[in-house]
PDB file of C-alpha atoms in Angstrom:
ATOM      1  CA  MET O 511     100.341 103.582  86.630  1.00  0.00           C
ATOM      2  CA  ARG O 512      97.436 101.742  86.805  1.00  0.00           C
ATOM      3  CA  VAL O 513      95.179 104.287  88.105  1.00  0.00           C
ATOM      4  CA  LEU O 514      91.232 103.972  89.556  1.00  0.00           C
ATOM      5  CA  VAL O 515      89.131 107.106  89.437  1.00  0.00           C
ATOM      6  CA  SER O 516      85.684 106.714  92.010  1.00  0.00           C
ATOM      7  CA  VAL O 517      84.373 109.027  91.583  1.00  0.00           C
ATOM      8  CA  ALA O 518      80.141 109.161  93.486  1.00  0.00           C
ATOM      9  CA  SER O 519      78.135 112.044  91.686  1.00  0.00           C
ATOM     10  CA  ARG O 520      74.497 111.662  91.636  1.00  0.00           C
ATOM     11  CA  HIS O 521      73.284 113.590  88.986  1.00  0.00           C
ATOM     12  CA  GLY O 522      76.381 112.736  87.061  1.00  0.00           C
ATOM     13  CA  ALA O 523      78.021 117.162  86.879  1.00  0.00           C
ATOM     14  CA  THR O 524      81.098 115.945  89.403  1.00  0.00           C
ATOM     15  CA  ARG O 525      81.104 112.505  87.519  1.00  0.00           C
ATOM     16  CA  GLU O 526      81.876 114.948  84.572  1.00  0.00           C
ATOM     17  CA  MET O 527      84.688 116.450  86.538  1.00  0.00           C
ATOM     18  CA  GLY O 528      86.083 112.725  87.191  1.00  0.00           C
ATOM     19  CA  ASP O 529      85.668 112.414  84.169  1.00  0.00           C
ATOM     20  CA  VAL O 530      87.560 115.200  82.924  1.00  0.00           C
ATOM     21  CA  VAL O 531      90.339 113.730  85.320  1.00  0.00           C
ATOM     22  CA  ALA O 532      90.550 109.654  84.693  1.00  0.00           C
ATOM     23  CA  GLN O 533      91.216 111.586  80.779  1.00  0.00           C
ATOM     24  CA  VAL O 534      94.102 113.867  81.553  1.00  0.00           C
ATOM     25  CA  LEU O 535      95.402 111.057  83.245  1.00  0.00           C
ATOM     26  CA  ARG O 536      95.304 108.587  79.957  1.00  0.00           C
ATOM     27  CA  ASP O 537      96.512 111.568  78.356  1.00  0.00           C
ATOM     28  CA  ALA O 538      99.497 111.743  80.738  1.00  0.00           C
ATOM     29  CA  GLY O 539     100.065 107.305  79.617  1.00  0.00           C
ATOM     30  CA  HIS O 540      98.419 106.111  82.553  1.00  0.00           C
ATOM     31  CA  ASP O 541      96.216 103.238  82.586  1.00  0.00           C
ATOM     32  CA  VAL O 542      93.415 104.741  84.287  1.00  0.00           C
ATOM     33  CA  GLU O 543      89.808 102.733  85.485  1.00  0.00           C
ATOM     34  CA  GLN O 544      86.319 105.248  86.777  1.00  0.00           C
ATOM     35  CA  VAL O 545      84.374 101.989  88.651  1.00  0.00           C
ATOM     36  CA  GLU O 546      81.795 103.593  91.011  1.00  0.00           C
ATOM     37  CA  PRO O 547      82.312 103.387  94.511  1.00  0.00           C
ATOM     38  CA  ASP O 548      79.923 101.454  94.994  1.00  0.00           C
ATOM     39  CA  GLU O 549      80.790  99.024  92.610  1.00  0.00           C
ATOM     40  CA  VAL O 550      84.758  99.111  94.921  1.00  0.00           C
ATOM     41  CA  GLU O 551      85.709  96.100  95.927  1.00  0.00           C
ATOM     42  CA  ARG O 552      89.054  95.986  95.962  1.00  0.00           C
ATOM     43  CA  VAL O 553      91.847  99.031  96.213  1.00  0.00           C
ATOM     44  CA  ASP O 554      94.989  96.949  95.826  1.00  0.00           C
ATOM     45  CA  ALA O 555      95.275  96.132  91.845  1.00  0.00           C
ATOM     46  CA  PHE O 556      95.589 100.772  91.794  1.00  0.00           C
ATOM     47  CA  ASP O 557      98.930 101.601  91.738  1.00  0.00           C
ATOM     48  CA  ALA O 558      97.430 105.208  92.252  1.00  0.00           C
ATOM     49  CA  VAL O 559      94.063 106.657  93.670  1.00  0.00           C
ATOM     50  CA  VAL O 560      91.734 109.716  92.678  1.00  0.00           C
ATOM     51  CA  LEU O 561      88.292 110.273  94.693  1.00  0.00           C
ATOM     52  CA  GLY O 562      85.410 112.855  94.305  1.00  0.00           C
ATOM     53  CA  SER O 563      82.394 113.415  95.701  1.00  0.00           C
ATOM     54  CA  ALA O 564      79.189 115.644  95.518  1.00  0.00           C
ATOM     55  CA  VAL O 565      78.694 116.831  98.337  1.00  0.00           C
ATOM     56  CA  TYR O 566      74.820 116.713  98.680  1.00  0.00           C
ATOM     57  CA  VAL O 567      74.064 117.892 102.372  1.00  0.00           C
ATOM     58  CA  GLY O 568      76.789 119.337 103.699  1.00  0.00           C
ATOM     59  CA  ARG O 569      78.442 115.967 103.471  1.00  0.00           C
ATOM     60  CA  LEU O 570      79.934 113.688 101.624  1.00  0.00           C
ATOM     61  CA  ALA O 571      78.063 111.011  99.477  1.00  0.00           C
ATOM     62  CA  LEU O 572      77.113 107.890 101.383  1.00  0.00           C
ATOM     63  CA  GLY O 573      79.347 105.962  98.283  1.00  0.00           C
ATOM     64  CA  LEU O 574      82.341 107.548  98.696  1.00  0.00           C
ATOM     65  CA  ARG O 575      82.525 107.516 102.758  1.00  0.00           C
ATOM     66  CA  ASP O 576      81.784 103.430 102.162  1.00  0.00           C
ATOM     67  CA  LEU O 577      84.648 103.001 100.302  1.00  0.00           C
ATOM     68  CA  VAL O 578      86.523 104.508 102.802  1.00  0.00           C
ATOM     69  CA  ASP O 579      85.062 102.718 105.173  1.00  0.00           C
ATOM     70  CA  ARG O 580      85.385  99.313 103.782  1.00  0.00           C
ATOM     71  CA  GLN O 581      89.109 100.504 102.018  1.00  0.00           C
ATOM     72  CA  ALA O 582      91.129 102.804 104.089  1.00  0.00           C
ATOM     73  CA  GLY O 583      94.372 100.274 104.189  1.00  0.00           C
ATOM     74  CA  GLN O 584      94.206  99.537 101.338  1.00  0.00           C
ATOM     75  CA  LEU O 585      93.937 102.993  99.790  1.00  0.00           C
ATOM     76  CA  ARG O 586      96.780 104.799 102.939  1.00  0.00           C
ATOM     77  CA  ALA O 587      99.973 102.562 101.257  1.00  0.00           C
ATOM     78  CA  ARG O 588      98.163 103.882  97.883  1.00  0.00           C
ATOM     79  CA  PRO O 589      99.152 107.443  96.869  1.00  0.00           C
ATOM     80  CA  VAL O 590      95.716 109.471  96.687  1.00  0.00           C
ATOM     81  CA  TRP O 591      94.047 112.507  95.450  1.00  0.00           C
ATOM     82  CA  LEU O 592      91.044 114.052  96.007  1.00  0.00           C
ATOM     83  CA  PHE O 593      88.164 116.171  94.796  1.00  0.00           C
ATOM     84  CA  TRP O 594      85.497 117.371  95.857  1.00  0.00           C
ATOM     85  CA  SER O 595      83.094 119.502  94.396  1.00  0.00           C
ATOM     86  CA  GLY O 596      79.559 121.292  95.715  1.00  0.00           C
ATOM     87  CA  PRO O 597      80.414 125.273  96.675  1.00  0.00           C
ATOM     88  CA  ILE O 598      77.318 126.867  93.813  1.00  0.00           C
ATOM     89  CA  GLY O 599      76.503 131.046  93.304  1.00  0.00           C
ATOM     90  CA  ASP O 600      79.062 133.959  93.018  1.00  0.00           C
ATOM     91  CA  PRO O 601      80.559 133.923  95.438  1.00  0.00           C
ATOM     92  CA  PRO O 602      80.319 130.217  95.529  1.00  0.00           C
ATOM     93  CA  VAL O 603      78.744 128.716  98.978  1.00  0.00           C
ATOM     94  CA  PRO O 604      79.300 127.120 101.297  1.00  0.00           C
ATOM     95  CA  ALA O 605      82.764 128.980 102.208  1.00  0.00           C
ATOM     96  CA  THR O 606      83.075 126.512 104.467  1.00  0.00           C
ATOM     97  CA  VAL O 607      85.427 122.662 104.427  1.00  0.00           C
ATOM     98  CA  PRO O 608      82.260 119.441 105.160  1.00  0.00           C
ATOM     99  CA  ASP O 609      83.907 117.879 108.424  1.00  0.00           C
ATOM    100  CA  ASP O 610      84.362 114.664 106.289  1.00  0.00           C
ATOM    101  CA  VAL O 611      86.668 115.951 103.802  1.00  0.00           C
ATOM    102  CA  THR O 612      88.987 116.639 106.421  1.00  0.00           C
ATOM    103  CA  GLU O 613      88.079 113.117 108.191  1.00  0.00           C
ATOM    104  CA  ILE O 614      88.533 111.144 104.671  1.00  0.00           C
ATOM    105  CA  ALA O 615      91.100 113.000 103.914  1.00  0.00           C
ATOM    106  CA  GLN O 616      93.470 112.239 106.574  1.00  0.00           C
ATOM    107  CA  ALA O 617      92.273 108.610 106.232  1.00  0.00           C
ATOM    108  CA  VAL O 618      93.326 108.009 103.478  1.00  0.00           C
ATOM    109  CA  GLU O 619      96.005 110.106 103.693  1.00  0.00           C
ATOM    110  CA  ALA O 620      95.526 112.345 100.559  1.00  0.00           C
ATOM    111  CA  ARG O 621      97.725 113.764  98.566  1.00  0.00           C
ATOM    112  CA  ASP O 622      95.417 116.374  98.637  1.00  0.00           C
ATOM    113  CA  VAL O 623      92.604 117.930  97.925  1.00  0.00           C
ATOM    114  CA  ALA O 624      91.085 120.011  96.234  1.00  0.00           C
ATOM    115  CA  VAL O 625      87.219 122.097  95.931  1.00  0.00           C
ATOM    116  CA  PHE O 626      85.252 122.901  92.312  1.00  0.00           C
ATOM    117  CA  PRO O 627      82.100 124.777  92.870  1.00  0.00           C
ATOM    118  CA  GLY O 628      79.075 122.780  91.128  1.00  0.00           C
ATOM    119  CA  ARG O 629      76.149 122.402  89.144  1.00  0.00           C
ATOM    120  CA  LEU O 630      72.856 122.867  91.037  1.00  0.00           C
ATOM    121  CA  GLU O 631      69.800 122.255  88.209  1.00  0.00           C
ATOM    122  CA  ARG O 632      66.161 122.820  89.495  1.00  0.00           C
ATOM    123  CA  SER O 633      65.303 120.204  87.011  1.00  0.00           C
ATOM    124  CA  GLU O 634      66.814 116.822  88.152  1.00  0.00           C
ATOM    125  CA  LEU O 635      66.689 117.685  91.825  1.00  0.00           C
ATOM    126  CA  ASN O 636      63.514 114.663  93.578  1.00  0.00           C
ATOM    127  CA  ILE O 637      60.829 116.889  95.264  1.00  0.00           C
ATOM    128  CA  SER O 638      62.520 116.565  98.473  1.00  0.00           C
ATOM    129  CA  GLU O 639      66.652 117.938  96.757  1.00  0.00           C
ATOM    130  CA  ARG O 640      64.141 121.129  95.889  1.00  0.00           C
ATOM    131  CA  ALA O 641      62.252 121.695  99.205  1.00  0.00           C
ATOM    132  CA  LEU O 642      66.144 121.447 101.278  1.00  0.00           C
ATOM    133  CA  VAL O 643      67.769 124.155  97.666  1.00  0.00           C
ATOM    134  CA  ALA O 644      64.038 126.524  97.936  1.00  0.00           C
ATOM    135  CA  LEU O 645      64.985 126.719 101.934  1.00  0.00           C
ATOM    136  CA  VAL O 646      68.856 128.174 102.053  1.00  0.00           C
ATOM    137  CA  ARG O 647      67.979 129.323  98.739  1.00  0.00           C
ATOM    138  CA  ALA O 648      70.545 128.312  96.374  1.00  0.00           C
ATOM    139  CA  GLU O 649      70.837 129.969  93.662  1.00  0.00           C
ATOM    140  CA  PRO O 650      71.275 126.915  90.326  1.00  0.00           C
ATOM    141  CA  GLY O 651      73.686 127.156  87.218  1.00  0.00           C
ATOM    142  CA  ASP O 652      77.203 125.385  85.738  1.00  0.00           C
ATOM    143  CA  PHE O 653      78.935 126.669  88.384  1.00  0.00           C
ATOM    144  CA  ARG O 654      82.444 124.346  87.097  1.00  0.00           C
ATOM    145  CA  ASP O 655      85.209 124.685  85.702  1.00  0.00           C
ATOM    146  CA  LEU O 656      86.346 122.580  83.940  1.00  0.00           C
ATOM    147  CA  ASP O 657      89.190 123.943  83.097  1.00  0.00           C
ATOM    148  CA  ALA O 658      90.149 124.083  86.815  1.00  0.00           C
ATOM    149  CA  VAL O 659      89.245 120.426  87.172  1.00  0.00           C
ATOM    150  CA  GLY O 660      91.888 119.551  83.907  1.00  0.00           C
ATOM    151  CA  THR O 661      93.880 121.099  85.705  1.00  0.00           C
ATOM    152  CA  TRP O 662      94.600 120.150  89.159  1.00  0.00           C
ATOM    153  CA  ALA O 663      94.429 116.444  87.540  1.00  0.00           C
ATOM    154  CA  GLN O 664      97.772 117.501  85.242  1.00  0.00           C
ATOM    155  CA  GLY O 665      99.205 118.188  88.978  1.00  0.00           C
ATOM    156  CA  VAL O 666      97.667 114.346  89.467  1.00  0.00           C
ATOM    157  CA  ALA O 667      99.980 112.963  86.894  1.00  0.00           C
ATOM    158  CA  ARG O 668     103.324 114.880  87.573  1.00  0.00           C
ATOM    159  CA  ASP O 669     102.797 113.844  90.593  1.00  0.00           C
ATOM    160  CA  LEU O 670     102.297 110.145  89.619  1.00  0.00           C
ATOM    161  CA  ALA O 671     105.513 110.670  87.261  1.00  0.00           C
ATOM    162  CA  ARG O 672     107.375 111.688  90.081  1.00  0.00           C
ATOM    163  CA  SER O 673     106.266 108.335  92.037  1.00  0.00           C
ATOM    164  CA  ALA O 674     107.052 106.022  88.811  1.00  0.00           C
ATOM    165  CA  LEU O 675     110.540 107.570  88.881  1.00  0.00           C
ATOM    166  CA  GLU O 676     111.035 106.667  92.698  1.00  0.00           C
ATOM    167  CA  ALA O 677     109.810 103.282  92.749  1.00  0.00           C
TER     168      ALA O 677
END
C-alpha cells in the first residue's frame, strides 16, 4: 500500500517519531512517503495516512490542523492513524488530552490515536517558549520511548495488511 506519513514538529523530536513509524511501515513492505503537513497538497494518491503532531500550548500544531481542514473529506475516505507527543516529565504531564486531538481524530475518522511522551530541550526554545516552560515548570529532558512508537507502528502495519486483504 502507498502510505503518507505527515508529521508536524517544531523542534524535530516528533518528526523522529514519524521516522520510526515510516521505517516500520517500509519494513512491512509498504511504499511510504514522508511529507510535511504544510507541503501536502492532496492525499488522494495514498491508500492510507499516518498523521503526527507535537502539542504546543495544549494544541496540535497549526500545520497539522490546517492539513486536516484542507483534506478532511479525502482523509475520511481512507484509513488514517493519528499520534501526538507532548507529555513530558516523570510522571508525564499534562495528563489530559488536548481538545483538538479528539476533534481531529473525529474529523478524519482515525482508526487509532496514540500519545507518546515528548522531549523538551531548553536550548532549542525561543524566548516565548522558554517563558512558557518556566511558567508551567516543565521538566526538561527526552522522555520519548521510540520502541513504544515502533510497537504502535507495527500495529498500524498489521491493520494495513488486514485492510489490503479486505480490499
